[in-house]
Coordinates of N, CA and C in Angstrom, one line a residue:
M13 N 116.6 -51.7 278.8 CA 117.3 -52.9 277.9 C 116.4 -53.2 276.9
S14 N 115.3 -53.6 277.2 CA 114.1 -54.1 276.0 C 113.9 -52.8 275.3
R15 N 113.8 -51.6 275.8 CA 113.8 -50.5 275.1 C 114.8 -50.0 274.1
S16 N 116.1 -50.4 274.5 CA 117.4 -50.2 273.5 C 117.1 -51.2 272.5
K17 N 116.7 -52.5 272.5 CA 116.4 -53.6 271.8 C 115.5 -53.2 270.6
S18 N 114.5 -52.4 271.1 CA 113.3 -52.1 270.3 C 113.9 -51.1 269.4
N19 N 114.5 -50.1 269.9 CA 115.1 -48.6 269.4 C 116.1 -49.5 268.1
R20 N 116.9 -50.6 268.4 CA 117.9 -51.0 267.1 C 117.2 -51.6 266.4
S21 N 116.1 -52.4 267.0 CA 115.2 -53.1 265.8 C 114.5 -52.1 264.9
F22 N 114.0 -51.1 265.4 CA 113.5 -50.1 264.5 C 114.4 -49.6 263.5
T23 N 115.6 -49.3 264.2 CA 116.7 -48.6 263.3 C 117.0 -49.7 262.1
R24 N 116.9 -51.1 262.3 CA 117.1 -51.7 261.2 C 116.1 -51.7 260.1
R25 N 114.9 -51.5 260.8 CA 114.0 -51.8 259.7 C 113.9 -50.4 258.7
L26 N 114.2 -49.6 259.5 CA 114.4 -48.2 258.6 C 115.4 -48.4 257.8
V27 N 116.5 -49.1 258.0 CA 117.6 -49.3 256.9 C 117.4 -50.2 255.7
V28 N 116.7 -51.3 256.0 CA 115.9 -51.9 255.2 C 115.2 -51.4 254.2
V29 N 114.1 -50.5 254.8 CA 113.0 -50.0 253.9 C 113.8 -48.8 252.9
A30 N 115.0 -48.1 253.5 CA 115.4 -47.1 252.9 C 116.1 -48.0 251.5
A31 N 117.0 -49.0 252.1 CA 117.7 -49.8 250.8 C 116.6 -50.2 249.7
T32 N 115.6 -50.5 250.3 CA 114.3 -51.2 249.2 C 114.1 -50.1 248.2
A33 N 113.8 -49.0 249.0 CA 113.6 -47.9 248.3 C 114.6 -47.5 247.1
A34 N 115.9 -47.3 247.5 CA 116.9 -46.8 246.6 C 117.0 -47.9 245.6
S35 N 116.9 -49.2 245.8 CA 116.8 -50.1 244.7 C 115.9 -49.8 243.8
A36 N 114.6 -49.6 244.2 CA 113.7 -49.3 243.4 C 113.7 -48.3 242.4
V37 N 114.2 -46.9 243.1 CA 114.7 -46.0 242.1 C 115.7 -46.3 241.1
V38 N 116.7 -47.0 241.5 CA 117.7 -47.3 240.4 C 116.9 -48.2 239.3
L39 N 116.4 -49.3 239.6 CA 115.5 -50.0 238.7 C 114.5 -49.3 237.6
A40 N 114.0 -48.4 238.7 CA 112.8 -47.4 237.7 C 113.7 -46.9 236.5
A41 N 115.0 -46.1 237.0 CA 115.7 -45.4 236.2 C 116.2 -46.1 235.1
C42 N 116.8 -47.2 235.5 CA 117.3 -48.4 234.1 C 116.0 -48.5 233.4
G43 N 115.0 -48.7 233.9 CA 113.9 -49.3 233.1 C 113.4 -48.3 232.1
G44 N 113.3 -46.8 232.8 CA 113.0 -45.7 232.2 C 113.9 -45.5 231.0
S45 N 115.0 -45.9 231.1 CA 116.2 -45.6 230.0 C 116.0 -46.4 229.0
D46 N 115.8 -47.7 229.2 CA 115.7 -48.7 228.4 C 114.6 -48.7 227.4
S47 N 113.2 -48.3 227.9 CA 112.1 -48.1 227.3 C 112.0 -46.7 226.8
G48 N 112.7 -45.6 227.2 CA 112.3 -44.6 226.9 C 113.1 -44.2 225.6
G49 N 114.3 -44.6 225.5 CA 115.6 -44.7 224.3 C 114.8 -45.2 222.9
P50 N 114.4 -46.3 222.8 CA 113.8 -46.8 221.8 C 112.4 -45.9 221.4
S51 N 111.9 -45.5 222.3 CA 110.4 -44.8 221.8 C 110.5 -43.4 221.5
A52 N 112.0 -42.9 221.8 CA 111.9 -41.6 221.6 C 112.5 -41.6 220.2
H53 N 113.4 -42.7 220.0 CA 113.9 -42.8 218.6 C 112.9 -42.8 217.4
H54 N 111.9 -43.9 217.9 CA 110.8 -44.2 216.7 C 109.9 -43.1 216.6
S55 N 109.7 -42.3 217.6 CA 108.6 -41.3 217.4 C 109.0 -40.3 216.4
P56 N 110.1 -39.7 216.5 CA 110.7 -38.6 215.2 C 110.7 -39.5 214.0
S57 N 111.2 -40.7 214.0 CA 111.1 -41.3 212.5 C 109.6 -41.3 212.0
K58 N 108.4 -41.8 212.8 CA 107.3 -41.9 212.4 C 106.7 -40.6 211.9
S59 N 107.2 -39.3 212.6 CA 106.5 -38.0 212.4 C 107.2 -37.7 211.1
G60 N 108.5 -38.3 210.9 CA 109.3 -37.8 209.8 C 108.8 -38.4 208.4
S61 N 108.2 -39.2 208.1 CA 107.3 -40.2 207.4 C 105.9 -39.7 207.1
A62 N 105.4 -39.2 208.0 CA 104.1 -38.8 207.8 C 103.8 -38.0 206.4
P63 N 104.3 -36.9 206.5 CA 104.1 -36.0 205.0 C 104.2 -36.8 203.7
S64 N 105.2 -37.9 203.7 CA 105.2 -38.4 202.3 C 104.1 -39.4 202.3
S65 N 103.6 -40.0 203.2 CA 102.6 -41.2 203.3 C 101.3 -40.7 203.0
S66 N 101.1 -39.2 203.9 CA 99.9 -38.5 203.6 C 99.6 -38.1 202.4
A67 N 100.8 -37.7 201.5 CA 100.6 -37.1 200.1 C 100.2 -38.1 199.1
G68 N 100.7 -39.3 199.4 CA 100.1 -40.4 198.5 C 101.2 -40.8 197.7
A69 N 101.3 -42.2 197.1 CA 102.3 -42.4 196.1 C 102.3 -41.9 194.9
H70 N 103.3 -42.0 194.2 CA 103.3 -41.5 192.9 C 103.6 -42.3 191.7
N71 N 103.7 -42.2 190.4 CA 104.0 -43.2 189.8 C 104.6 -42.6 188.4
A72 N 105.1 -43.5 187.6 CA 105.8 -42.8 186.3 C 105.3 -42.0 185.5
A73 N 103.7 -42.1 185.5 CA 102.8 -40.8 184.9 C 103.0 -39.8 185.5
D74 N 103.2 -39.8 186.9 CA 103.0 -38.4 187.6 C 104.5 -37.7 187.6
V75 N 105.6 -38.5 187.4 CA 106.8 -37.9 186.9 C 107.1 -37.3 185.4
A76 N 106.4 -38.3 184.6 CA 106.2 -37.9 183.3 C 105.7 -36.4 183.0
F77 N 104.6 -36.4 183.7 CA 103.7 -35.1 183.6 C 104.3 -34.1 184.2
A78 N 104.8 -34.1 185.4 CA 105.8 -33.1 185.8 C 107.1 -32.5 185.1
K79 N 107.5 -33.3 184.5 CA 108.7 -33.1 183.6 C 108.4 -32.6 182.3
G80 N 107.0 -33.1 181.7 CA 106.6 -32.3 180.7 C 106.1 -31.2 180.5
M81 N 105.4 -30.9 181.7 CA 104.5 -29.9 182.1 C 105.5 -28.7 182.4
I82 N 106.3 -28.9 183.3 CA 107.2 -27.8 183.7 C 107.9 -27.1 182.4
P83 N 108.4 -27.6 181.1 CA 109.2 -26.9 180.1 C 107.7 -26.4 179.2
H84 N 106.8 -27.1 179.4 CA 105.6 -26.7 178.5 C 104.9 -25.2 179.2
H85 N 104.8 -25.4 180.4 CA 104.5 -24.1 181.2 C 105.3 -22.9 180.9
R86 N 107.0 -23.3 181.1 CA 107.9 -22.0 180.8 C 107.7 -21.5 179.4
Q87 N 107.0 -22.2 178.3 CA 106.9 -21.6 177.2 C 106.1 -20.9 177.0
A88 N 104.9 -21.2 177.7 CA 103.7 -20.5 177.8 C 103.9 -19.0 178.3
V89 N 104.7 -19.1 179.4 CA 105.1 -17.6 180.0 C 106.0 -16.9 179.7
E90 N 106.8 -17.5 178.9 CA 107.6 -16.8 177.7 C 106.9 -16.4 176.7
M91 N 105.8 -16.7 176.2 CA 105.0 -16.0 175.2 C 104.1 -15.1 175.7
A92 N 103.9 -15.1 176.8 CA 102.8 -14.4 177.5 C 103.6 -13.0 178.2
G93 N 104.9 -13.5 178.4 CA 105.5 -11.9 178.8 C 106.0 -11.3 177.4
L94 N 105.7 -11.5 176.2 CA 105.9 -10.9 175.3 C 104.8 -9.9 174.9
A95 N 103.8 -10.2 175.4 CA 102.4 -9.5 175.2 C 102.6 -8.0 175.9
A96 N 102.8 -7.9 176.8 CA 102.9 -6.5 177.4 C 103.2 -5.4 176.6
G97 N 104.4 -5.6 176.0 CA 105.0 -4.5 174.9 C 104.8 -4.8 173.6
R98 N 103.8 -5.7 173.0 CA 103.7 -5.8 172.0 C 102.3 -6.0 171.3
A99 N 101.4 -6.3 172.3 CA 99.9 -6.4 172.1 C 99.1 -5.3 171.7
S100 N 98.4 -5.0 171.1 CA 97.4 -4.0 171.1 C 96.1 -3.6 171.8
S101 N 95.6 -5.3 171.9 CA 94.4 -5.4 172.5 C 94.3 -5.5 174.0
S102 N 93.7 -4.8 174.9 CA 93.9 -4.7 176.3 C 93.4 -6.3 176.8
Q103 N 92.5 -6.9 175.9 CA 92.1 -8.3 176.4 C 93.1 -9.1 176.2
V104 N 94.0 -9.2 175.3 CA 94.9 -10.0 175.0 C 96.3 -9.5 176.2
K105 N 96.3 -8.8 176.4 CA 97.3 -8.3 177.4 C 96.7 -8.8 178.9
E106 N 95.7 -8.9 179.2 CA 94.9 -9.3 180.2 C 95.1 -10.8 180.2
L107 N 94.8 -11.4 179.1 CA 94.8 -12.8 179.0 C 96.2 -13.2 179.4
A108 N 97.1 -12.8 178.8 CA 98.5 -13.0 178.8 C 99.1 -12.8 180.4
A109 N 98.5 -12.1 181.1 CA 98.8 -11.8 182.3 C 98.3 -12.8 183.3
K110 N 97.1 -13.1 183.1 CA 96.5 -14.4 183.8 C 97.0 -15.8 183.5
I111 N 97.7 -16.0 182.3 CA 98.5 -17.0 182.0 C 99.6 -17.1 182.6
K112 N 100.4 -15.9 182.6 CA 101.8 -15.8 183.3 C 101.5 -16.1 185.0
Q113 N 100.5 -15.4 185.4 CA 100.2 -15.7 187.2 C 99.5 -16.8 187.5
A114 N 99.0 -17.7 186.8 CA 98.5 -19.1 186.8 C 100.0 -19.9 187.0
Q115 N 100.6 -19.9 185.6 CA 101.5 -20.9 185.4 C 103.0 -20.8 186.2
D116 N 103.3 -19.6 186.4 CA 104.3 -19.4 187.2 C 104.4 -20.3 188.6
P117 N 103.3 -20.1 189.1 CA 103.3 -21.0 190.4 C 103.1 -22.3 190.5
E118 N 102.7 -23.0 189.3 CA 102.6 -24.4 189.0 C 103.7 -24.8 188.7
I119 N 104.8 -24.1 187.9 CA 106.1 -24.3 187.8 C 106.7 -24.8 189.1
K120 N 106.7 -23.8 190.1 CA 107.4 -24.2 191.2 C 106.6 -25.2 192.0
T121 N 105.4 -25.6 191.8 CA 104.7 -26.7 192.6 C 105.4 -28.0 192.0
M122 N 105.5 -28.0 190.6 CA 105.9 -29.4 189.8 C 107.4 -29.5 190.1
S123 N 108.1 -28.4 190.2 CA 109.7 -28.8 190.5 C 109.8 -28.9 192.1
G124 N 108.8 -28.6 193.0 CA 108.9 -29.3 194.4 C 108.4 -30.7 194.4
W125 N 107.5 -31.3 193.6 CA 107.5 -32.8 193.6 C 108.6 -33.4 193.1
L126 N 108.9 -33.1 191.9 CA 110.0 -33.9 191.4 C 111.4 -34.0 192.2
T127 N 111.8 -32.6 192.8 CA 112.9 -32.6 193.6 C 112.6 -33.6 195.2
A128 N 111.3 -33.8 195.5 CA 110.8 -34.6 196.7 C 110.7 -36.2 196.3
W129 N 110.6 -36.4 194.7 CA 110.7 -37.4 194.4 C 112.1 -37.9 194.2
G130 N 113.2 -37.4 194.4 CA 114.5 -37.6 193.9 C 114.5 -37.5 192.4
E131 N 113.7 -36.8 191.5 CA 113.7 -36.7 190.2 C 114.6 -35.3 189.6
Q132 N 115.0 -35.5 188.6 CA 115.6 -34.3 188.1 C 114.4 -33.1 187.9
V133 N 114.7 -32.1 188.0 CA 114.0 -31.0 187.3 C 114.4 -30.5 185.9
P134 N 113.9 -30.5 184.9 CA 113.8 -29.9 183.8 C 114.7 -28.5 183.9
E135 N 115.9 -28.7 183.2 CA 116.6 -27.2 183.1 C 116.1 -26.5 182.4
E136 N 116.4 -25.0 182.3 CA 116.0 -24.3 181.2 C 116.8 -24.4 180.5
M137 N 116.5 -24.5 179.1 CA 117.2 -24.4 177.9 C 117.0 -23.2 177.0
P138 N 117.4 -22.2 177.2 CA 116.9 -21.1 176.1 C 117.2 -21.3 174.7
G139 N 116.6 -21.3 173.9 CA 116.8 -21.4 172.3 C 116.5 -22.6 172.1
M140 N 116.3 -23.5 172.7 CA 116.5 -24.9 172.5 C 114.5 -25.5 171.7
D141 N 115.0 -26.2 170.6 CA 113.6 -26.2 169.9 C 112.9 -27.7 170.8
H142 N 111.6 -27.1 171.1 CA 110.8 -28.1 171.8 C 109.7 -28.7 170.8
S143 N 110.0 -28.4 169.5 CA 108.6 -28.9 168.6 C 108.7 -29.9 167.7
E144 N 109.6 -30.4 167.8 CA 109.6 -31.6 166.8 C 108.6 -33.1 167.1
H145 N 107.5 -32.6 168.1 CA 106.8 -33.9 168.5 C 106.0 -34.5 167.5
S146 N 105.5 -33.8 166.7 CA 104.7 -34.8 165.7 C 105.5 -35.6 164.9
E147 N 106.3 -35.1 164.1 CA 107.3 -36.0 163.2 C 107.9 -36.9 164.0
H148 N 108.7 -36.5 165.3 CA 109.4 -37.7 166.0 C 108.4 -38.6 166.4
S149 N 107.3 -38.4 167.0 CA 106.5 -39.5 167.5 C 105.6 -40.2 166.2
E150 N 105.5 -39.8 165.3 CA 104.8 -40.6 164.1 C 106.0 -41.5 163.4
H151 N 106.8 -41.1 163.4 CA 107.9 -41.7 162.4 C 108.9 -42.6 163.1
S152 N 109.2 -42.1 164.5 CA 110.0 -43.2 165.5 C 109.3 -44.0 166.2
G153 N 107.8 -43.6 166.6 CA 107.2 -44.2 167.4 C 107.6 -43.9 168.8
S154 N 108.5 -43.3 169.2 CA 108.9 -42.6 170.6 C 108.2 -41.9 171.2
S155 N 108.4 -41.7 172.4 CA 107.2 -41.1 173.4 C 108.1 -39.5 173.2
G156 N 109.3 -39.9 172.7 CA 110.2 -38.2 172.8 C 111.0 -38.2 173.9
H157 N 111.1 -39.2 175.0 CA 112.2 -39.0 176.1 C 113.4 -39.5 175.7
S158 N 114.3 -38.8 176.1 CA 115.6 -39.2 175.9 C 116.4 -39.9 177.2
G159 N 117.6 -40.1 177.0 CA 118.3 -40.7 178.1 C 118.8 -39.4 178.9
M160 N 118.5 -38.2 178.8 CA 119.2 -37.3 179.4 C 117.8 -36.3 179.9
P161 N 117.4 -36.7 181.1 CA 116.2 -35.9 181.8 C 116.3 -34.5 182.0
G162 N 115.2 -34.1 181.2 CA 115.3 -32.3 181.3 C 116.1 -31.7 180.1
M163 N 116.4 -32.4 179.2 CA 117.0 -32.3 178.0 C 116.2 -32.2 176.4
D164 N 115.6 -33.2 176.4 CA 114.3 -33.3 175.3 C 112.9 -33.3 175.7
H165 N 112.3 -32.3 175.0 CA 110.9 -32.5 175.4 C 110.4 -32.7 174.0
S166 N 110.8 -33.3 173.2 CA 110.1 -33.4 171.8 C 108.5 -33.9 171.9
G167 N 108.5 -34.8 172.8 CA 107.2 -35.6 172.8 C 106.3 -34.9 173.3
M168 N 106.0 -33.7 173.6 CA 105.1 -33.0 174.2 C 104.4 -32.3 172.9
P169 N 102.8 -32.3 173.0 CA 102.0 -31.7 171.9 C 102.1 -30.1 172.2
G170 N 102.0 -29.5 171.6 CA 101.6 -27.8 171.4 C 103.1 -27.0 171.5
M171 N 104.3 -27.6 171.8 CA 105.4 -26.8 171.8 C 105.6 -25.9 170.5
M172 N 106.1 -24.8 170.6 CA 106.1 -23.8 169.5 C 107.7 -24.0 169.2
S173 N 108.1 -24.1 167.9 CA 109.5 -24.0 167.6 C 110.3 -23.0 167.9
A174 N 111.4 -22.7 167.7 CA 112.4 -21.7 167.9 C 111.9 -21.0 166.9
K175 N 111.8 -21.1 165.7 CA 111.6 -20.4 164.5 C 110.0 -19.3 164.9
E176 N 109.2 -20.2 165.3 CA 107.9 -19.7 165.5 C 108.0 -18.8 166.5
M177 N 108.7 -19.2 167.6 CA 109.0 -18.4 168.7 C 109.6 -16.8 168.3
A178 N 110.6 -17.0 167.2 CA 111.4 -15.9 166.9 C 110.4 -15.2 166.0
A179 N 109.7 -15.8 165.1 CA 108.5 -14.9 164.2 C 107.5 -14.2 165.2
L180 N 107.3 -14.6 166.3 CA 106.1 -13.7 167.4 C 106.6 -12.6 167.8
K181 N 107.9 -13.2 168.0 CA 108.8 -11.8 168.7 C 109.0 -10.3 167.8
K182 N 108.7 -10.8 166.7 CA 108.9 -9.6 165.6 C 107.9 -9.0 165.3
K183 N 106.6 -9.5 165.7 CA 105.3 -9.1 165.5 C 105.0 -7.8 166.5
S184 N 104.1 -7.1 166.2 CA 103.3 -6.2 167.4 C 102.0 -5.7 167.1
G185 N 101.3 -5.2 167.7 CA 100.0 -4.6 167.4 C 99.0 -5.8 167.2
K186 N 98.1 -5.6 166.1 CA 97.2 -6.5 165.8 C 97.6 -7.9 165.1
D187 N 98.8 -7.7 164.4 CA 99.4 -8.8 164.0 C 100.0 -9.6 165.1
F188 N 100.6 -9.1 166.2 CA 100.9 -10.0 167.3 C 99.7 -10.4 168.2
D189 N 98.5 -9.8 168.2 CA 97.4 -10.3 168.8 C 97.1 -11.7 168.1
K190 N 97.0 -11.4 167.0 CA 96.2 -12.5 166.0 C 97.3 -14.0 166.2
A191 N 98.5 -13.8 166.0 CA 99.5 -14.8 166.2 C 99.7 -15.3 167.6
F192 N 99.7 -14.6 168.7 CA 99.6 -14.9 169.6 C 98.7 -15.8 170.1
M193 N 97.5 -15.4 170.0 CA 96.1 -16.1 170.3 C 96.1 -17.6 169.5
E194 N 96.7 -17.4 168.5 CA 96.4 -18.6 167.3 C 97.5 -19.9 168.1
M195 N 98.6 -19.2 168.3 CA 99.8 -20.0 168.9 C 99.5 -20.7 170.3
M196 N 98.7 -19.7 170.9 CA 98.5 -20.2 172.5 C 97.1 -21.1 172.5
V197 N 96.3 -21.1 171.6 CA 95.0 -22.2 171.4 C 96.0 -23.4 171.2
G198 N 96.8 -23.6 170.1 CA 97.4 -24.6 170.0 C 98.4 -25.3 171.3
H199 N 99.1 -24.3 171.6 CA 99.7 -24.6 173.0 C 98.9 -25.1 174.2
H200 N 97.7 -24.3 174.4 CA 96.9 -25.0 175.3 C 96.2 -26.1 175.1
R201 N 95.8 -26.6 173.8 CA 95.2 -27.9 173.5 C 96.4 -28.9 173.8
G202 N 97.7 -28.8 173.5 CA 98.7 -29.4 173.9 C 98.7 -29.8 175.7
A203 N 98.5 -28.7 176.1 CA 98.5 -28.6 177.6 C 97.4 -29.8 178.4
V204 N 96.2 -29.4 177.6 CA 95.0 -30.3 177.9 C 95.2 -31.6 177.7
K205 N 95.6 -32.0 176.6 CA 96.1 -33.3 176.2 C 97.0 -34.0 177.3
M206 N 98.1 -33.2 177.6 CA 98.7 -33.8 178.7 C 98.3 -34.1 180.1
A207 N 97.5 -33.0 180.4 CA 96.8 -33.2 181.9 C 95.8 -34.2 181.7
G208 N 95.3 -34.6 180.3 CA 94.3 -35.6 180.4 C 94.7 -36.9 180.7
T209 N 96.1 -37.0 180.2 CA 97.0 -38.4 180.3 C 97.2 -38.4 181.9
E210 N 97.7 -37.4 182.3 CA 97.8 -37.8 184.0 C 96.8 -37.8 184.8
K211 N 95.5 -37.5 184.3 CA 94.0 -37.8 185.1 C 93.9 -39.3 184.8
A212 N 94.0 -39.9 183.7 CA 93.8 -41.2 183.2 C 94.9 -42.1 183.9
K213 N 96.4 -41.6 184.0 CA 97.3 -42.6 184.4 C 98.0 -42.4 185.5
G214 N 97.9 -41.2 186.1 CA 98.6 -40.8 187.3 C 98.3 -41.2 188.6
A215 N 98.8 -41.4 189.5 CA 98.6 -41.8 190.8 C 98.4 -41.2 192.3
Y216 N 99.4 -39.8 191.8 CA 99.6 -38.9 193.0 C 98.5 -37.7 192.9
G217 N 97.4 -37.7 194.0 CA 96.4 -37.1 194.0 C 96.7 -35.7 193.9
P218 N 97.8 -34.6 194.4 CA 97.9 -33.6 194.0 C 98.0 -33.1 192.7
A219 N 98.8 -34.2 191.9 CA 99.1 -34.0 190.3 C 98.1 -34.0 189.7
K220 N 97.2 -35.3 190.0 CA 95.7 -35.2 189.3 C 94.9 -34.2 189.6
T221 N 94.9 -33.7 190.6 CA 94.1 -32.3 190.9 C 94.5 -31.1 190.2
L222 N 96.2 -31.2 190.3 CA 96.5 -30.0 189.1 C 95.9 -30.0 187.6
A223 N 96.1 -31.5 187.5 CA 95.6 -31.8 185.9 C 94.7 -31.4 185.5
D224 N 93.5 -31.4 186.6 CA 92.1 -31.1 186.3 C 92.1 -29.7 186.2
A225 N 92.7 -29.1 187.3 CA 92.7 -27.6 186.9 C 93.1 -26.9 186.0
V226 N 94.3 -27.5 185.2 CA 94.7 -27.1 184.2 C 93.9 -27.5 182.8
I227 N 93.3 -28.7 182.8 CA 92.1 -28.6 181.9 C 90.9 -27.5 181.9
K228 N 90.5 -27.4 183.1 CA 89.2 -26.3 183.2 C 89.8 -24.8 182.8
A229 N 90.9 -24.4 183.4 CA 91.2 -23.4 183.0 C 91.7 -23.0 181.7
Q230 N 92.4 -24.2 181.2 CA 93.2 -24.0 179.7 C 91.8 -24.1 178.6
E231 N 91.1 -24.9 178.9 CA 89.8 -25.1 177.8 C 88.9 -23.6 177.9
A232 N 88.6 -23.2 179.2 CA 88.0 -22.0 179.2 C 88.8 -20.7 178.6
E233 N 90.2 -20.7 178.5 CA 90.6 -19.7 177.9 C 91.2 -19.8 176.4
I234 N 91.0 -21.2 175.9 CA 90.7 -21.7 174.6 C 89.5 -20.9 174.0
A235 N 88.5 -21.3 174.4 CA 87.2 -20.6 174.1 C 87.2 -19.4 173.8
R236 N 87.6 -18.6 174.9 CA 87.8 -16.9 174.9 C 88.8 -16.5 173.7
M237 N 89.7 -17.4 173.7 CA 90.9 -16.8 172.5 C 90.1 -17.1 171.0
N238 N 89.3 -18.2 170.8 CA 88.4 -18.3 169.8 C 87.5 -17.4 169.6
R239 N 87.0 -16.9 170.5 CA 85.9 -15.8 170.3 C 86.5 -14.5 169.8
L240 N 87.9 -14.2 170.6 CA 88.4 -12.9 169.9 C 88.8 -13.1 168.6
L241 N 89.1 -14.4 168.2 CA 89.8 -14.5 167.0 C 88.6 -14.8 165.9
G242 N 87.2 -14.6 166.5 CA 86.1 -14.7 165.4 C 85.7 -16.2 165.0
K243 N 86.3 -17.2 166.0 CA 86.1 -18.6 165.5 C 85.1 -19.2 166.2
G244 N 84.7 -18.4 167.5 CA 83.6 -19.1 168.5 C 82.3 -18.3 168.8

């Protein structure tokens, strides 16, 4: 009889232990769901914001640099593309190829920045005259930016007019070599000036690094072209 009571008592203890264990499992599951939900939600959010914060902040000068340098580079690439079939000097052809090779990727890089910043990438506008920078800037005091982003590039130094580009396309041989280098020297000087502004006023690290690279590369090319022109 006492043995039967002992067995019943042992069985009740097992039931209590099992019930307690089951409750603990349920509570742990609920607790895991509550705590795991928010942490799982916040984790992707943090990783998603990491690229922009690690790249650094940008300012209006960075935007202006990219929006200005993209069409400026496009014109340089267009000019360089003329050399293959018109230049007589192998050095001019080599220089033109080097300019195109360097500036094409930079156009893509700066376009990527603008897209990431929610800014409009300047459209390619064949036949547009981007050269009115000197008269426009001096007489109006304007920076050359209109209300339509990507449409007005008149504030950029060194840009060739449509008339100058058309004249270059008609040249060949030594005449082309001379005209190409003289125009490209002026174009490069404009780019160096724009890059200097970015270095002084920009905030975005990669843009300032690119500006520094533009200055170094294009100053070296200016010196080389001046030597070929007999001016250096």
